[in-house]
Amino acid sequence: DGGITQSPKYLFRKEGQNVTLSCEQNLNHDAMYWYRQDPGQGLRLIYYSQIVNDFQKGDIAEGYSVSREKKESFPLTVTSAQKNPTAFYLCGVGGIPYNEQFFGPGTRLTVL
Amino acid sequence: RKEVEQDPGPFNVPEGATVAFNCTYSNSASQSFFWYRQDCRKEPKLLMSVYSSGNEDGRFTAQLNRASQYISLLIRDSKLSDSATYLCVVKEAAGYSTLTFGKGTMLLVSP
């Protein structure tokens, strides 16, 4: 089975807690991305990584952190500093020569 | 600020109808263009890339007008299964550039 996996599918967090969302891919793509989507909104870029051990902030990085220790993995931590973390989180992958990005099934995070 | 604008809809059409979606983008230097389809509470899936000369994939036709910074998607002979939100997506530059997403246009196809 190949592709992009995200876990968990649903995640509930209490206020003040940090949580980590997993994204794994076996497509051998170099670039990986994290987006959040709020109801009725487009995808907004949180962080992206073009190569192992390197990553850049996207448009809404505050309150989030990432790591890229392996090509296959790009976990996202939602910290307690993120004021409104309830959203649908999508992990994308893509790379040269492909322009397109492909997405995992997403994690739906709810803050209780 | 880079923006991609779409009519949010919903577009309500009967089965068999032809429907067209439009999208405008603000960055004239944008390199690549795509339409994605997103079903309710699911991830976006690539529907088709949009090429400068226009391109067709079965019942779907995409057009690009760089001078007007305008992209369109035409769906012919609509099926119930076409009901979804259609996202217009723009890639700003070559290489590992990020994507800018429109908010999407909702299509509802009824029997």
Coordinates of C-alpha atoms in Angstrom, one line a residue:
Chain A
D1 CA 0.0 0.0 0.0
G2 CA 1.5 3.3 -1.0
G3 CA 0.8 7.0 -0.6
I4 CA 0.4 9.5 2.1
T5 CA -0.8 8.6 5.6
Q6 CA -1.9 10.9 8.4
S7 CA -2.7 10.0 11.9
P8 CA -4.8 10.2 13.9
K9 CA -7.9 10.8 11.8
Y10 CA -9.6 12.6 14.7
L11 CA -7.9 14.3 17.6
F12 CA -9.3 16.0 20.6
R13 CA -7.1 18.3 22.7
K14 CA -7.6 20.1 25.9
E15 CA -6.7 23.7 26.1
G16 CA -3.0 24.1 27.1
Q17 CA -1.9 20.8 25.6
N18 CA 0.6 20.3 22.8
V19 CA -0.4 17.6 20.2
T20 CA 1.6 16.1 17.3
L21 CA 0.1 15.2 14.0
S22 CA 1.8 12.5 12.0
C23 CA 2.4 12.6 8.2
E24 CA 4.3 9.8 6.4
Q25 CA 4.8 9.2 2.7
N26 CA 6.4 6.5 0.6
L27 CA 6.2 8.3 -2.7
N28 CA 9.8 9.4 -2.5
H29 CA 8.9 13.1 -2.9
D30 CA 11.3 15.7 -1.5
A31 CA 8.8 18.4 -0.6
M32 CA 6.2 18.1 2.1
Y33 CA 3.7 20.7 3.3
W34 CA 1.2 21.3 6.1
Y35 CA -2.0 23.2 5.6
R36 CA -5.0 23.9 7.8
Q37 CA -8.5 24.3 6.4
D38 CA -11.3 26.1 8.3
P39 CA -15.0 25.7 7.3
G40 CA -15.7 27.5 4.0
Q41 CA -12.1 28.5 3.7
G42 CA -9.3 27.7 1.4
L43 CA -6.2 25.8 2.5
R44 CA -3.6 28.0 4.3
L45 CA 0.0 27.0 4.4
I46 CA 1.5 26.4 7.9
Y47 CA 5.0 25.0 7.2
Y48 CA 6.8 23.3 4.3
S49 CA 10.0 21.4 3.8
Q50 CA 11.9 20.9 0.6
I51 CA 14.7 18.7 2.0
V52 CA 15.6 16.7 5.1
N53 CA 16.6 18.9 8.1
D54 CA 15.3 22.0 6.5
F55 CA 11.9 23.7 6.6
Q56 CA 10.3 27.1 6.1
K57 CA 7.4 29.0 7.7
G58 CA 4.3 29.4 5.7
D59 CA 1.6 32.1 6.0
I60 CA 0.3 31.0 9.4
A61 CA 3.2 29.4 11.3
E62 CA 2.6 31.0 14.7
G63 CA 1.8 28.4 17.3
Y64 CA 3.0 25.5 15.3
S65 CA 6.3 23.6 15.0
V66 CA 7.7 20.9 12.6
S67 CA 10.7 18.7 12.1
R68 CA 12.0 16.9 9.1
E69 CA 14.5 14.2 10.3
K70 CA 13.6 11.7 7.6
K71 CA 12.5 12.2 4.0
E72 CA 9.4 10.1 4.7
S73 CA 8.1 11.9 7.7
F74 CA 7.0 15.5 8.5
P75 CA 5.3 15.7 11.9
L76 CA 3.4 18.9 12.9
T77 CA 3.1 19.9 16.6
V78 CA 0.2 22.2 17.5
T79 CA 1.4 24.0 20.6
S80 CA -0.6 25.7 23.3
A81 CA 0.4 29.0 21.8
Q82 CA -1.9 28.4 18.8
K83 CA -5.0 30.4 19.8
N84 CA -7.6 28.7 17.6
P85 CA -6.3 25.2 16.6
T86 CA -9.7 23.6 15.8
A87 CA -9.4 22.8 12.1
F88 CA -8.9 20.2 9.4
Y89 CA -5.1 19.6 8.9
L90 CA -3.8 18.4 5.6
C91 CA -0.4 17.1 4.7
G92 CA 0.7 17.5 1.1
V93 CA 3.7 16.1 -0.8
G94 CA 5.1 17.1 -4.2
G95 CA 8.4 17.6 -5.9
I96 CA 10.2 18.3 -9.1
P97 CA 9.5 17.5 -11.9
Y98 CA 5.9 17.4 -10.7
N99 CA 4.1 20.7 -10.0
E100 CA 1.1 19.1 -8.4
Q101 CA 0.7 18.4 -4.7
F102 CA -1.0 15.3 -3.4
F103 CA -2.7 15.2 0.0
G104 CA -3.1 12.8 2.8
P105 CA -6.6 12.0 4.2
G106 CA -6.2 14.7 6.9
T107 CA -6.5 15.0 10.7
R108 CA -9.5 16.7 12.2
L109 CA -8.4 18.5 15.4
T110 CA -10.9 19.7 18.0
V111 CA -10.0 21.7 21.1
L112 CA -12.3 20.9 24.0
Chain B
R1 CA -0.8 39.6 -1.3
K2 CA -1.3 36.6 -3.6
E3 CA -4.9 35.8 -4.0
V4 CA -7.1 33.3 -5.9
E5 CA -10.8 34.3 -6.1
Q6 CA -13.7 32.0 -6.8
D7 CA -17.5 32.3 -6.7
P8 CA -18.4 30.2 -3.6
G9 CA -21.7 29.0 -5.1
P10 CA -23.4 26.7 -4.6
F11 CA -24.2 26.0 -8.2
N12 CA -27.4 23.8 -8.3
V13 CA -27.8 22.0 -11.6
P14 CA -29.8 19.0 -12.9
E15 CA -28.1 15.9 -14.1
G16 CA -27.0 16.3 -17.7
A17 CA -26.4 20.0 -17.5
T18 CA -23.3 21.9 -18.5
V19 CA -21.8 24.1 -15.8
A20 CA -18.8 26.5 -15.8
F21 CA -16.7 27.7 -12.9
N22 CA -14.4 30.7 -13.1
C23 CA -11.4 31.8 -11.1
T24 CA -9.1 34.8 -11.1
Y25 CA -5.6 35.1 -9.7
S26 CA -3.7 38.2 -8.7
N27 CA -0.1 37.3 -9.3
S28 CA 0.7 37.8 -13.0
A29 CA 4.0 35.8 -12.6
S30 CA 2.1 32.6 -11.6
Q31 CA 3.5 29.5 -13.3
S32 CA 1.1 26.6 -13.0
F33 CA -2.6 26.2 -12.6
F34 CA -4.8 23.4 -11.3
W35 CA -8.3 22.3 -10.5
Y36 CA -8.8 20.1 -7.5
R37 CA -12.0 18.4 -6.3
Q38 CA -12.8 18.2 -2.6
D39 CA -15.6 16.0 -1.3
C40 CA -17.2 16.9 2.0
R41 CA -14.8 16.3 4.9
K42 CA -12.2 14.7 2.6
E43 CA -8.8 15.8 1.3
P44 CA -8.5 17.7 -2.1
K45 CA -7.8 15.5 -5.1
L46 CA -6.2 16.7 -8.3
L47 CA -8.8 16.9 -11.0
M48 CA -6.6 18.4 -13.8
S49 CA -3.8 20.7 -14.5
V50 CA -4.5 23.7 -16.7
Y51 CA -2.3 24.3 -19.7
S52 CA -1.9 27.5 -21.7
S53 CA -3.6 26.0 -24.8
G54 CA -6.5 24.6 -22.8
N55 CA -7.0 21.0 -22.2
E56 CA -9.8 18.4 -21.9
D57 CA -10.2 15.3 -19.9
G58 CA -13.4 13.5 -20.7
R59 CA -16.3 15.7 -19.7
F60 CA -14.0 18.3 -18.1
T61 CA -12.4 21.2 -20.0
A62 CA -10.0 23.7 -18.5
Q63 CA -9.0 27.0 -20.0
L64 CA -6.4 29.6 -19.1
N65 CA -6.3 33.2 -20.1
R66 CA -3.0 34.7 -18.9
A67 CA -3.7 38.2 -20.1
S68 CA -6.8 38.4 -18.0
Q69 CA -5.4 36.2 -15.2
Y70 CA -8.5 34.0 -15.5
I71 CA -9.0 30.2 -15.3
S72 CA -12.1 28.3 -16.1
L73 CA -13.5 24.8 -15.7
L74 CA -16.3 23.4 -17.8
I75 CA -18.2 20.3 -16.8
R76 CA -20.4 18.7 -19.5
D77 CA -23.2 16.2 -18.9
S78 CA -23.1 16.6 -15.1
K79 CA -23.4 13.5 -13.0
L80 CA -24.7 13.2 -9.4
S81 CA -21.1 12.1 -8.5
D82 CA -19.8 15.4 -9.7
S83 CA -21.3 17.1 -6.6
A84 CA -18.3 18.4 -4.7
T85 CA -16.3 21.6 -4.1
Y86 CA -13.9 22.6 -6.8
L87 CA -10.8 24.4 -5.8
C88 CA -8.8 26.6 -8.1
V89 CA -5.1 26.4 -7.3
V90 CA -2.2 28.5 -8.5
K91 CA 1.6 27.7 -8.3
E92 CA 3.5 30.9 -8.0
A93 CA 6.9 29.9 -9.4
A94 CA 8.8 27.0 -10.9
G95 CA 10.5 24.5 -8.7
Y96 CA 9.5 24.0 -5.1
S97 CA 7.1 26.9 -5.0
T98 CA 4.1 26.9 -2.8
L99 CA 0.5 26.7 -3.9
T100 CA -2.2 29.3 -3.4
F101 CA -5.7 27.9 -3.0
G102 CA -9.1 29.5 -3.8
K103 CA -11.8 28.9 -1.3
G104 CA -13.7 26.7 -3.7
T105 CA -16.9 26.6 -5.6
M106 CA -19.6 24.2 -4.5
L107 CA -21.5 22.2 -7.1
L108 CA -24.7 20.3 -6.3
V109 CA -26.0 18.1 -9.1
S110 CA -29.6 16.9 -8.6
P111 CA -31.6 14.1 -10.2

